[in-house]
PDB file of C-alpha atoms in Angstrom:
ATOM      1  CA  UNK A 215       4.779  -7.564 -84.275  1.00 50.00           C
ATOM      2  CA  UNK A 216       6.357  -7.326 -80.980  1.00 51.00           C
ATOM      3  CA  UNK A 217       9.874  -6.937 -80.063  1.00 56.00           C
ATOM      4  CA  UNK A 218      11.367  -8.430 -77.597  1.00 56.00           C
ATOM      5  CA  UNK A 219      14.013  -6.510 -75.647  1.00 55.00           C
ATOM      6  CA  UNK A 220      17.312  -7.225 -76.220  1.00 53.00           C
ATOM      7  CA  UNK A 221      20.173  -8.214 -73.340  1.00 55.00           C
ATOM      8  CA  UNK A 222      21.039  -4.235 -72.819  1.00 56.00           C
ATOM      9  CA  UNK A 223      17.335  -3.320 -72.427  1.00 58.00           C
ATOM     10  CA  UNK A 224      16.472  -5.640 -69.174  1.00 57.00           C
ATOM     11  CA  UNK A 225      16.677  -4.105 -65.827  1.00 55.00           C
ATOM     12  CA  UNK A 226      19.849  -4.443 -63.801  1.00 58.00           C
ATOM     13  CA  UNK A 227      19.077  -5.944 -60.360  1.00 53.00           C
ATOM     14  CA  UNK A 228      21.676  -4.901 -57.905  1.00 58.00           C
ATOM     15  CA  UNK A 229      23.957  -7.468 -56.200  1.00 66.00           C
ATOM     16  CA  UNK A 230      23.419  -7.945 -52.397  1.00 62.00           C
ATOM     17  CA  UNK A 231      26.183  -6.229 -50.589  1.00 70.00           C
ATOM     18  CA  UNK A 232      27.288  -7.867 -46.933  1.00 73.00           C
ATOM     19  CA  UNK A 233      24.526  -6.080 -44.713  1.00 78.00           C
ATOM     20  CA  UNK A 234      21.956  -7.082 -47.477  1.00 77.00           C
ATOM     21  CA  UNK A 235      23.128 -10.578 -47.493  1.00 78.00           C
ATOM     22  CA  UNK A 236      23.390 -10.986 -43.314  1.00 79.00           C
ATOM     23  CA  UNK A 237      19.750  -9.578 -43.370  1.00 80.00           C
ATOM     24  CA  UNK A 238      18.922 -12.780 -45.449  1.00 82.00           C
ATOM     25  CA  UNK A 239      20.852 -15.070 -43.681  1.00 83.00           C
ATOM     26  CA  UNK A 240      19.768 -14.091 -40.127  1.00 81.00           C
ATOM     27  CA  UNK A 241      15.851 -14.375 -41.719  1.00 85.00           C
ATOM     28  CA  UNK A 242      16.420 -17.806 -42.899  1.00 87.00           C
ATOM     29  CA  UNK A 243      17.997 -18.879 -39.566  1.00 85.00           C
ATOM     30  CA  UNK A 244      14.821 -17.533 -37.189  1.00 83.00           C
ATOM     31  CA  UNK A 245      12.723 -19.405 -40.277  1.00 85.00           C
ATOM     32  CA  UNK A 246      14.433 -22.538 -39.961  1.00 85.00           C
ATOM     33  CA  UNK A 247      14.650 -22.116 -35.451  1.00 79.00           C
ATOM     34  CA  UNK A 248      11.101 -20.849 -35.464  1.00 80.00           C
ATOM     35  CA  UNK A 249      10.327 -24.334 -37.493  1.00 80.00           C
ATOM     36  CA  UNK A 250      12.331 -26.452 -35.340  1.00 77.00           C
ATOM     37  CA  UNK A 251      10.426 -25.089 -32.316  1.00 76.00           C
ATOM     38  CA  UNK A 252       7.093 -25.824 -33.831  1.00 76.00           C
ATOM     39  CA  UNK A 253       8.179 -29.944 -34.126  1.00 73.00           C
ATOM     40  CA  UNK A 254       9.717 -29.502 -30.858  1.00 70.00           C
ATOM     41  CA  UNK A 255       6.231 -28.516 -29.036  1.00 70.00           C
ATOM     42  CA  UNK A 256       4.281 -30.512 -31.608  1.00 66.00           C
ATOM     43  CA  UNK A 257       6.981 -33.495 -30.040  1.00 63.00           C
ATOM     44  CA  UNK A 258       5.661 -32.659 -26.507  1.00 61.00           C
ATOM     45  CA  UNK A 259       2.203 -32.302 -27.330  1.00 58.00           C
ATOM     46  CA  UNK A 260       1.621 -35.378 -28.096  1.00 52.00           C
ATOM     47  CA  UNK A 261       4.487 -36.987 -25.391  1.00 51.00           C
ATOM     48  CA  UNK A 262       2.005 -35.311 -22.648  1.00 51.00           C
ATOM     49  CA  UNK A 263      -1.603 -35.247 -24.294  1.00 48.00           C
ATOM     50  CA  UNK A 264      -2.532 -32.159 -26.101  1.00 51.00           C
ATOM     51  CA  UNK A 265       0.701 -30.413 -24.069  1.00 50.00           C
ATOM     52  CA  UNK A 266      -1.244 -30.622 -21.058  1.00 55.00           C
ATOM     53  CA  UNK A 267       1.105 -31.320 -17.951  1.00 57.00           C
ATOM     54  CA  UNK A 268       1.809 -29.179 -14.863  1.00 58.00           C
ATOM     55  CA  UNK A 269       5.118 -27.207 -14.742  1.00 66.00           C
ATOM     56  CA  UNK A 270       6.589 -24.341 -12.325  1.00 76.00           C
ATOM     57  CA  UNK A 271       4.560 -21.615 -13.893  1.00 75.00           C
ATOM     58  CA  UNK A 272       0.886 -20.824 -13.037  1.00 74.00           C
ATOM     59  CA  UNK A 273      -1.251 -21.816 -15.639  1.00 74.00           C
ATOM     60  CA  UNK A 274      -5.657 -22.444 -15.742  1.00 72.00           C
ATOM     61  CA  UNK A 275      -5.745 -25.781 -13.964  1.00 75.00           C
ATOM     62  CA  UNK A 276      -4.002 -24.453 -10.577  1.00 78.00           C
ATOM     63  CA  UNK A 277      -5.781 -24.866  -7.763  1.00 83.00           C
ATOM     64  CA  UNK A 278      -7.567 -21.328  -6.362  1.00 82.00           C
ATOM     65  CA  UNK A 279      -8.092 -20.525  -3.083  1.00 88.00           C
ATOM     66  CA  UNK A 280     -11.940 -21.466  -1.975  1.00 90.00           C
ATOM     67  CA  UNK A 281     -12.726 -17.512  -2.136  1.00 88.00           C
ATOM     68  CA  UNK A 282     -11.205 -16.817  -5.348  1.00 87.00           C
ATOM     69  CA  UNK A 283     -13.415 -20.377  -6.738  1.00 87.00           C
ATOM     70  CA  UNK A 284     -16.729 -18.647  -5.360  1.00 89.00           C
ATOM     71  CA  UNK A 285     -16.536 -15.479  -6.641  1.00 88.00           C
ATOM     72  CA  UNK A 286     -15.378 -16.343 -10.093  1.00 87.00           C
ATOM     73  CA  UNK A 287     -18.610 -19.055  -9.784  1.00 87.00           C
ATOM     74  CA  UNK A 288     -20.705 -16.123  -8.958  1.00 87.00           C
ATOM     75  CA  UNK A 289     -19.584 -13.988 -11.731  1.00 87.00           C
ATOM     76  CA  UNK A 290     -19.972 -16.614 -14.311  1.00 88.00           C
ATOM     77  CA  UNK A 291     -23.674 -17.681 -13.303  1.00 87.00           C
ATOM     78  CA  UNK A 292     -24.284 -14.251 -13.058  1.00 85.00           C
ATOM     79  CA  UNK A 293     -25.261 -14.388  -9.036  1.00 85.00           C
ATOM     80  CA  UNK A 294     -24.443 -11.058  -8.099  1.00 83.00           C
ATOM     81  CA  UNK A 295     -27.605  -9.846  -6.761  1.00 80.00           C
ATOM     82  CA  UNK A 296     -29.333 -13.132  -5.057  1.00 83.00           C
ATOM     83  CA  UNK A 297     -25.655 -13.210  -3.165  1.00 85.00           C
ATOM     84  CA  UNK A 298     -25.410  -9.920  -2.279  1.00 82.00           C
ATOM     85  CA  UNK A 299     -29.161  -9.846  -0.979  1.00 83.00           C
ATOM     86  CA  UNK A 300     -28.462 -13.285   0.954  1.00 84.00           C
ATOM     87  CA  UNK A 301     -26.065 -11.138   2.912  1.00 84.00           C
ATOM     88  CA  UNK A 302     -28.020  -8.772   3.737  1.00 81.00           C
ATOM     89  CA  UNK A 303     -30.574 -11.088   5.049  1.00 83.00           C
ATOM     90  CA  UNK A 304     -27.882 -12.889   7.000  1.00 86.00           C
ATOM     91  CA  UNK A 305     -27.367  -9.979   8.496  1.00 88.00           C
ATOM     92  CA  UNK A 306     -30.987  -9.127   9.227  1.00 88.00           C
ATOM     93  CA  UNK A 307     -30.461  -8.125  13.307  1.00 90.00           C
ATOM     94  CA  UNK A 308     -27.974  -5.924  12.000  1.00 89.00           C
ATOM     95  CA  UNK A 309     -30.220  -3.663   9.952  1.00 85.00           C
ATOM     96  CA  UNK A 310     -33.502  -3.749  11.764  1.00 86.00           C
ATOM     97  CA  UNK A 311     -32.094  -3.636  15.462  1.00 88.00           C
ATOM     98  CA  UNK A 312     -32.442  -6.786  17.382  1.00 91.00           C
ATOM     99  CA  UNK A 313     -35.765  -6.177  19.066  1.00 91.00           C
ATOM    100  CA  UNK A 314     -37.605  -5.908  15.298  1.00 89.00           C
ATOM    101  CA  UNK A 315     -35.795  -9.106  14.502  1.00 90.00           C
ATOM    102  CA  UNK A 316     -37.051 -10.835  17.109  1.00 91.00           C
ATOM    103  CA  UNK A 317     -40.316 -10.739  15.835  1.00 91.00           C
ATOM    104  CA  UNK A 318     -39.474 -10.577  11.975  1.00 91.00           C
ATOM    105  CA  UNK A 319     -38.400 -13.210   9.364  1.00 90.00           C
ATOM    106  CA  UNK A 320     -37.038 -12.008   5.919  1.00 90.00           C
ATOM    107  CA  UNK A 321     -38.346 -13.989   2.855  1.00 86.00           C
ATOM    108  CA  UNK A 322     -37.415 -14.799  -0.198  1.00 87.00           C
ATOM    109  CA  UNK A 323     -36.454 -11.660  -2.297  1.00 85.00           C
ATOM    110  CA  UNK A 324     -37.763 -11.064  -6.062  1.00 85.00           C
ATOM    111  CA  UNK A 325     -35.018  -9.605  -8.103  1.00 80.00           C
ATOM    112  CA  UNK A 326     -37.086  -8.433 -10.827  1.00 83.00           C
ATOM    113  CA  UNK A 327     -39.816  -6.439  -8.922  1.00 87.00           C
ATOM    114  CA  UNK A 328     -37.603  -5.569  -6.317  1.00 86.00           C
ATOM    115  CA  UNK A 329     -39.876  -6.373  -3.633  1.00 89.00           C
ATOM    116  CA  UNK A 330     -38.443  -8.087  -0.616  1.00 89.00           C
ATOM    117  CA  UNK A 331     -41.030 -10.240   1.579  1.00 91.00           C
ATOM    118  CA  UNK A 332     -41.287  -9.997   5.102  1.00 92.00           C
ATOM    119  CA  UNK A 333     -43.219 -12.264   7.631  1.00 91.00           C
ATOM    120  CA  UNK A 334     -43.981 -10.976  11.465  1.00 91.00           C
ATOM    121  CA  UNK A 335     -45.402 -12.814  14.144  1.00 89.00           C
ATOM    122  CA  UNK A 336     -47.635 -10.406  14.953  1.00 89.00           C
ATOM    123  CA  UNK A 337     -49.901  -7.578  13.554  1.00 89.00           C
ATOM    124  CA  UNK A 338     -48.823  -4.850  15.946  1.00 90.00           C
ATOM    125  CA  UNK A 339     -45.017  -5.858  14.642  1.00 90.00           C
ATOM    126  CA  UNK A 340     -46.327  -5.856  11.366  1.00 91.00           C
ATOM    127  CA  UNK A 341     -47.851  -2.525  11.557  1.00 91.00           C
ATOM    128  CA  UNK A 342     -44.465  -1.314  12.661  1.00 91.00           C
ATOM    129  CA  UNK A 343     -42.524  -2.775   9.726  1.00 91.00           C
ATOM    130  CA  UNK A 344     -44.883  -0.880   7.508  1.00 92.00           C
ATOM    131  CA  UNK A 345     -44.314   2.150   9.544  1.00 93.00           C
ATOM    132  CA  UNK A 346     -40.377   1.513   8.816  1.00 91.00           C
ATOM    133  CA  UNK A 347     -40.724  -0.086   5.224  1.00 92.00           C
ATOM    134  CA  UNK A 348     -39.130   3.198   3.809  1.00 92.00           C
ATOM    135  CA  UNK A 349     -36.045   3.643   5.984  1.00 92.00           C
ATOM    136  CA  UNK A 350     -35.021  -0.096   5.575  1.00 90.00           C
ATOM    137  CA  UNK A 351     -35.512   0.646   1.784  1.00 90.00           C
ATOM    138  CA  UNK A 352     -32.979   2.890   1.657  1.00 91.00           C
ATOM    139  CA  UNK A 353     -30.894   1.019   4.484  1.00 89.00           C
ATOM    140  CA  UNK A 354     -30.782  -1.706   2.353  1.00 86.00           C
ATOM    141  CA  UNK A 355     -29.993  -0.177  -0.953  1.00 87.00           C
ATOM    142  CA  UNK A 356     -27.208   2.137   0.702  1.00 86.00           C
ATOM    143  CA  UNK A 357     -25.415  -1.637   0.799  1.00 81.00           C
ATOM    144  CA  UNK A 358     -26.895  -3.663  -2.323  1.00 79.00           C
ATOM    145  CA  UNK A 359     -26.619   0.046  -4.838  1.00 78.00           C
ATOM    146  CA  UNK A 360     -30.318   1.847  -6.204  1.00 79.00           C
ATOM    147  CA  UNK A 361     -33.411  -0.174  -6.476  1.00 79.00           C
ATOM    148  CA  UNK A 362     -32.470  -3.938  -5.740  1.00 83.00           C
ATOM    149  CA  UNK A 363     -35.254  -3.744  -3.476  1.00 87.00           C
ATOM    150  CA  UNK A 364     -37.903  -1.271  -4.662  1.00 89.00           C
ATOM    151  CA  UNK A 365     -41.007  -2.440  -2.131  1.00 91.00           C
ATOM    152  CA  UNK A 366     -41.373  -4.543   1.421  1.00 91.00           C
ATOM    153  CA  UNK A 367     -43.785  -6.610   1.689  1.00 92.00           C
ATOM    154  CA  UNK A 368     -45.314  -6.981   5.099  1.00 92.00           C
ATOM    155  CA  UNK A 369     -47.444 -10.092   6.122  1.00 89.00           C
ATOM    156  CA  UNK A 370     -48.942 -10.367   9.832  1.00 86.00           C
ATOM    157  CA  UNK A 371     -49.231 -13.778  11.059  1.00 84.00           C
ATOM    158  CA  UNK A 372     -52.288 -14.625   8.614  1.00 73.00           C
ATOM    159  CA  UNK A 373     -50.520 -13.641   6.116  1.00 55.00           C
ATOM    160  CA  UNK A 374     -51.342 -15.588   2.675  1.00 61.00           C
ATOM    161  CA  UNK A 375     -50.117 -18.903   2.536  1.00 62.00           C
ATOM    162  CA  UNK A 376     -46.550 -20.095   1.157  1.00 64.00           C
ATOM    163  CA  UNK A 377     -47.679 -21.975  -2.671  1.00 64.00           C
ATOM    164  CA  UNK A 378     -45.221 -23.909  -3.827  1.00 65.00           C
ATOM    165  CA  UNK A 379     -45.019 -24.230  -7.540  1.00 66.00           C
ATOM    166  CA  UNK A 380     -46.667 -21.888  -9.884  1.00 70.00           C
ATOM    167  CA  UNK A 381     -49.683 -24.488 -11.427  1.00 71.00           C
ATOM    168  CA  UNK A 382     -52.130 -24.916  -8.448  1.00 67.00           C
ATOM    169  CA  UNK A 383     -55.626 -26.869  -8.631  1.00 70.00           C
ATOM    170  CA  UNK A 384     -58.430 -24.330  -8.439  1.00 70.00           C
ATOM    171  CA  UNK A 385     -59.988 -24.843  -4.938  1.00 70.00           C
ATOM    172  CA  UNK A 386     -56.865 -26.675  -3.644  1.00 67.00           C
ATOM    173  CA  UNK A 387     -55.711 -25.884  -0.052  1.00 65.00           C
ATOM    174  CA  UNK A 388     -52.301 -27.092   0.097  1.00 60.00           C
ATOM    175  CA  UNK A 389     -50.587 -30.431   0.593  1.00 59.00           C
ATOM    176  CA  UNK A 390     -53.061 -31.407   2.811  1.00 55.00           C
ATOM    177  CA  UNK A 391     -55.747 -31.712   1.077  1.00 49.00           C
ATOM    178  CA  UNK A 392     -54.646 -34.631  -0.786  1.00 51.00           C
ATOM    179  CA  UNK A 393     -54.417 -37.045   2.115  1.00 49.00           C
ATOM    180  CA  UNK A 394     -57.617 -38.832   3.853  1.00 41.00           C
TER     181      UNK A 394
END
Protein backbone atom coordinates (compact mmCIF):
# COMPACT_ATOMS: atom_id res chain seq x y z
CA UNK A 1 0.00 0.00 0.00
CA UNK A 2 1.20 3.40 -0.62
CA UNK A 3 0.53 6.51 1.18
CA UNK A 4 0.03 9.42 -0.18
CA UNK A 5 1.40 12.51 1.57
CA UNK A 6 -0.78 14.51 3.29
CA UNK A 7 -1.24 18.64 2.83
CA UNK A 8 1.70 19.29 5.62
CA UNK A 9 4.10 16.86 3.89
CA UNK A 10 4.33 18.70 0.25
CA UNK A 11 7.11 21.05 -0.34
CA UNK A 12 6.58 24.75 0.22
CA UNK A 13 7.49 26.73 -2.94
CA UNK A 14 8.47 30.20 -2.03
CA UNK A 15 6.45 33.23 -3.24
CA UNK A 16 8.23 35.53 -5.79
CA UNK A 17 9.32 38.62 -4.02
CA UNK A 18 9.47 42.09 -6.30
CA UNK A 19 13.08 41.53 -7.86
CA UNK A 20 11.97 37.85 -8.57
CA UNK A 21 8.82 38.96 -10.14
CA UNK A 22 10.52 42.10 -12.38
CA UNK A 23 13.04 39.35 -13.53
CA UNK A 24 9.89 37.57 -15.01
CA UNK A 25 8.26 40.37 -16.28
CA UNK A 26 11.24 41.99 -18.07
CA UNK A 27 11.82 38.12 -19.68
CA UNK A 28 8.38 37.98 -20.97
CA UNK A 29 8.61 41.52 -22.45
CA UNK A 30 12.12 40.80 -24.61
CA UNK A 31 9.99 37.31 -25.45
CA UNK A 32 7.08 39.00 -26.65
CA UNK A 33 9.59 42.27 -28.54
CA UNK A 34 11.99 39.63 -29.75
CA UNK A 35 8.63 37.95 -31.40
CA UNK A 36 7.29 41.05 -32.72
CA UNK A 37 10.63 41.69 -34.46
CA UNK A 38 10.67 38.32 -36.07
CA UNK A 39 6.94 39.22 -37.96
CA UNK A 40 8.30 42.56 -38.45
CA UNK A 41 11.39 41.27 -40.74
CA UNK A 42 9.37 38.25 -41.83
CA UNK A 43 6.79 41.51 -43.01
CA UNK A 44 9.75 42.97 -45.02
CA UNK A 45 11.02 39.90 -46.35
CA UNK A 46 8.53 39.20 -48.27
CA UNK A 47 7.50 43.26 -49.04
CA UNK A 48 11.18 43.27 -50.78
CA UNK A 49 11.86 39.55 -51.96
CA UNK A 50 13.68 37.37 -49.59
CA UNK A 51 14.71 40.95 -47.65
CA UNK A 52 16.87 41.68 -50.42
CA UNK A 53 16.95 45.58 -51.11
CA UNK A 54 19.85 48.06 -50.90
CA UNK A 55 20.07 50.34 -47.80
CA UNK A 56 22.87 52.83 -46.34
CA UNK A 57 24.98 50.07 -44.94
CA UNK A 58 27.51 47.99 -46.97
CA UNK A 59 26.31 44.73 -47.51
CA UNK A 60 27.58 41.58 -50.38
CA UNK A 61 25.97 43.03 -53.48
CA UNK A 62 27.98 46.52 -53.35
CA UNK A 63 29.82 47.25 -56.07
CA UNK A 64 33.94 46.67 -55.52
CA UNK A 65 36.43 48.51 -56.97
CA UNK A 66 37.84 46.62 -60.34
CA UNK A 67 41.08 45.63 -58.16
CA UNK A 68 39.37 44.41 -55.21
CA UNK A 69 36.86 42.16 -58.06
CA UNK A 70 40.22 40.62 -59.54
CA UNK A 71 41.91 39.61 -56.74
CA UNK A 72 39.03 38.09 -54.88
CA UNK A 73 38.44 36.23 -58.63
CA UNK A 74 41.94 35.07 -58.36
CA UNK A 75 41.71 33.77 -54.94
CA UNK A 76 38.57 31.90 -55.54
CA UNK A 77 39.77 30.06 -58.85
CA UNK A 78 42.75 29.51 -57.12
CA UNK A 79 45.08 31.63 -59.81
CA UNK A 80 47.75 32.60 -57.67
CA UNK A 81 50.64 31.18 -59.38
CA UNK A 82 49.71 31.41 -63.35
CA UNK A 83 49.10 35.35 -62.26
CA UNK A 84 51.95 35.87 -60.45
CA UNK A 85 54.20 34.10 -63.21
CA UNK A 86 52.27 36.23 -66.00
CA UNK A 87 53.92 39.13 -64.25
CA UNK A 88 56.93 38.12 -64.26
CA UNK A 89 56.87 37.40 -67.88
CA UNK A 90 55.39 40.83 -68.49
CA UNK A 91 58.15 42.00 -67.08
CA UNK A 92 60.65 39.86 -68.97
CA UNK A 93 63.25 43.00 -70.10
CA UNK A 94 63.26 43.68 -66.60
CA UNK A 95 64.86 40.47 -65.39
CA UNK A 96 67.04 39.40 -68.24
CA UNK A 97 68.42 42.97 -69.24
CA UNK A 98 67.14 44.32 -72.44
CA UNK A 99 69.81 43.08 -74.81
CA UNK A 100 68.86 39.12 -73.77
CA UNK A 101 65.29 40.11 -74.39
CA UNK A 102 65.80 41.18 -77.55
CA UNK A 103 66.56 37.96 -78.71
CA UNK A 104 64.39 35.85 -76.16
CA UNK A 105 60.63 35.01 -75.91
CA UNK A 106 59.25 33.48 -72.61
CA UNK A 107 56.73 30.58 -73.08
CA UNK A 108 54.19 29.18 -71.51
CA UNK A 109 55.12 28.14 -67.88
CA UNK A 110 54.21 24.53 -66.33
CA UNK A 111 53.17 24.95 -62.78
CA UNK A 112 53.52 21.48 -61.82
CA UNK A 113 57.11 20.70 -63.07
CA UNK A 114 58.19 24.02 -62.57
CA UNK A 115 59.86 24.34 -65.75
CA UNK A 116 59.50 27.60 -67.57
CA UNK A 117 60.03 27.47 -71.55
CA UNK A 118 62.10 29.72 -73.33
CA UNK A 119 62.44 30.30 -77.18
CA UNK A 120 65.66 32.32 -78.73
CA UNK A 121 66.20 33.33 -82.09
CA UNK A 122 69.35 32.10 -82.23
CA UNK A 123 71.72 29.28 -80.99
CA UNK A 124 74.56 31.50 -79.83
CA UNK A 125 71.59 33.38 -77.64
CA UNK A 126 70.47 30.16 -76.73
CA UNK A 127 73.72 28.94 -75.55
CA UNK A 128 73.82 32.02 -73.39
CA UNK A 129 70.43 31.47 -71.73
CA UNK A 130 71.71 28.09 -70.73
CA UNK A 131 74.81 29.67 -69.49
CA UNK A 132 72.36 32.02 -67.28
CA UNK A 133 69.47 29.40 -66.68
CA UNK A 134 70.60 29.28 -62.94
CA UNK A 135 70.78 32.95 -61.99
CA UNK A 136 67.31 33.70 -63.61
CA UNK A 137 66.16 30.65 -61.48
CA UNK A 138 66.77 32.18 -58.53
CA UNK A 139 65.93 35.79 -59.98
CA UNK A 140 62.73 34.61 -60.58
CA UNK A 141 61.90 32.74 -57.47
CA UNK A 142 63.36 35.69 -55.23
CA UNK A 143 59.81 37.34 -56.68
CA UNK A 144 57.30 34.27 -57.25
CA UNK A 145 58.73 32.41 -53.42
CA UNK A 146 60.92 28.68 -53.68
CA UNK A 147 60.51 26.45 -56.61
CA UNK A 148 57.63 27.94 -58.87
CA UNK A 149 60.06 27.52 -61.49
CA UNK A 150 62.42 24.61 -60.81
CA UNK A 151 64.07 24.26 -64.63
CA UNK A 152 64.42 26.65 -67.99
CA UNK A 153 63.96 25.29 -70.84
CA UNK A 154 66.03 26.61 -73.69
CA UNK A 155 65.05 26.06 -77.43
CA UNK A 156 67.32 27.60 -80.35
CA UNK A 157 65.47 28.53 -83.33
CA UNK A 158 64.83 24.72 -84.38
CA UNK A 159 63.60 24.15 -81.47
CA UNK A 160 60.71 21.33 -81.44
CA UNK A 161 57.62 22.37 -82.81
CA UNK A 162 54.57 24.05 -80.84
CA UNK A 163 51.66 20.73 -80.75
CA UNK A 164 48.60 21.83 -80.00
CA UNK A 165 46.40 19.41 -78.20
CA UNK A 166 47.67 16.41 -76.45
CA UNK A 167 46.14 13.40 -79.06
CA UNK A 168 48.32 13.77 -82.25
CA UNK A 169 48.17 11.32 -85.41
CA UNK A 170 51.34 9.25 -85.48
CA UNK A 171 53.35 10.62 -88.48
CA UNK A 172 51.34 13.90 -88.53
CA UNK A 173 53.29 17.16 -89.19
CA UNK A 174 51.05 19.79 -88.09
CA UNK A 175 48.06 21.63 -89.51
CA UNK A 176 49.45 21.49 -92.68
CA UNK A 177 49.44 18.40 -93.54
CA UNK A 178 45.83 18.12 -93.84
CA UNK A 179 45.37 20.50 -96.74
CA UNK A 180 46.19 19.58 -100.60
Amino acid sequence: MSEEPGPAEQPKVPEASGIDLARVALRAAKEQARARGQAAQDRKQVRWGNGLRSGARADGRDPLPLGSAINGLIREKAWETPTAVAGVLGRWPEIVGEELAKHTEPGPHDAEEGILVVRCDSTSWATQLRLLAPQLVARINADLGHGTVRLIKVYGPSGPPQRYGKLRAPGSTGPGDTYG
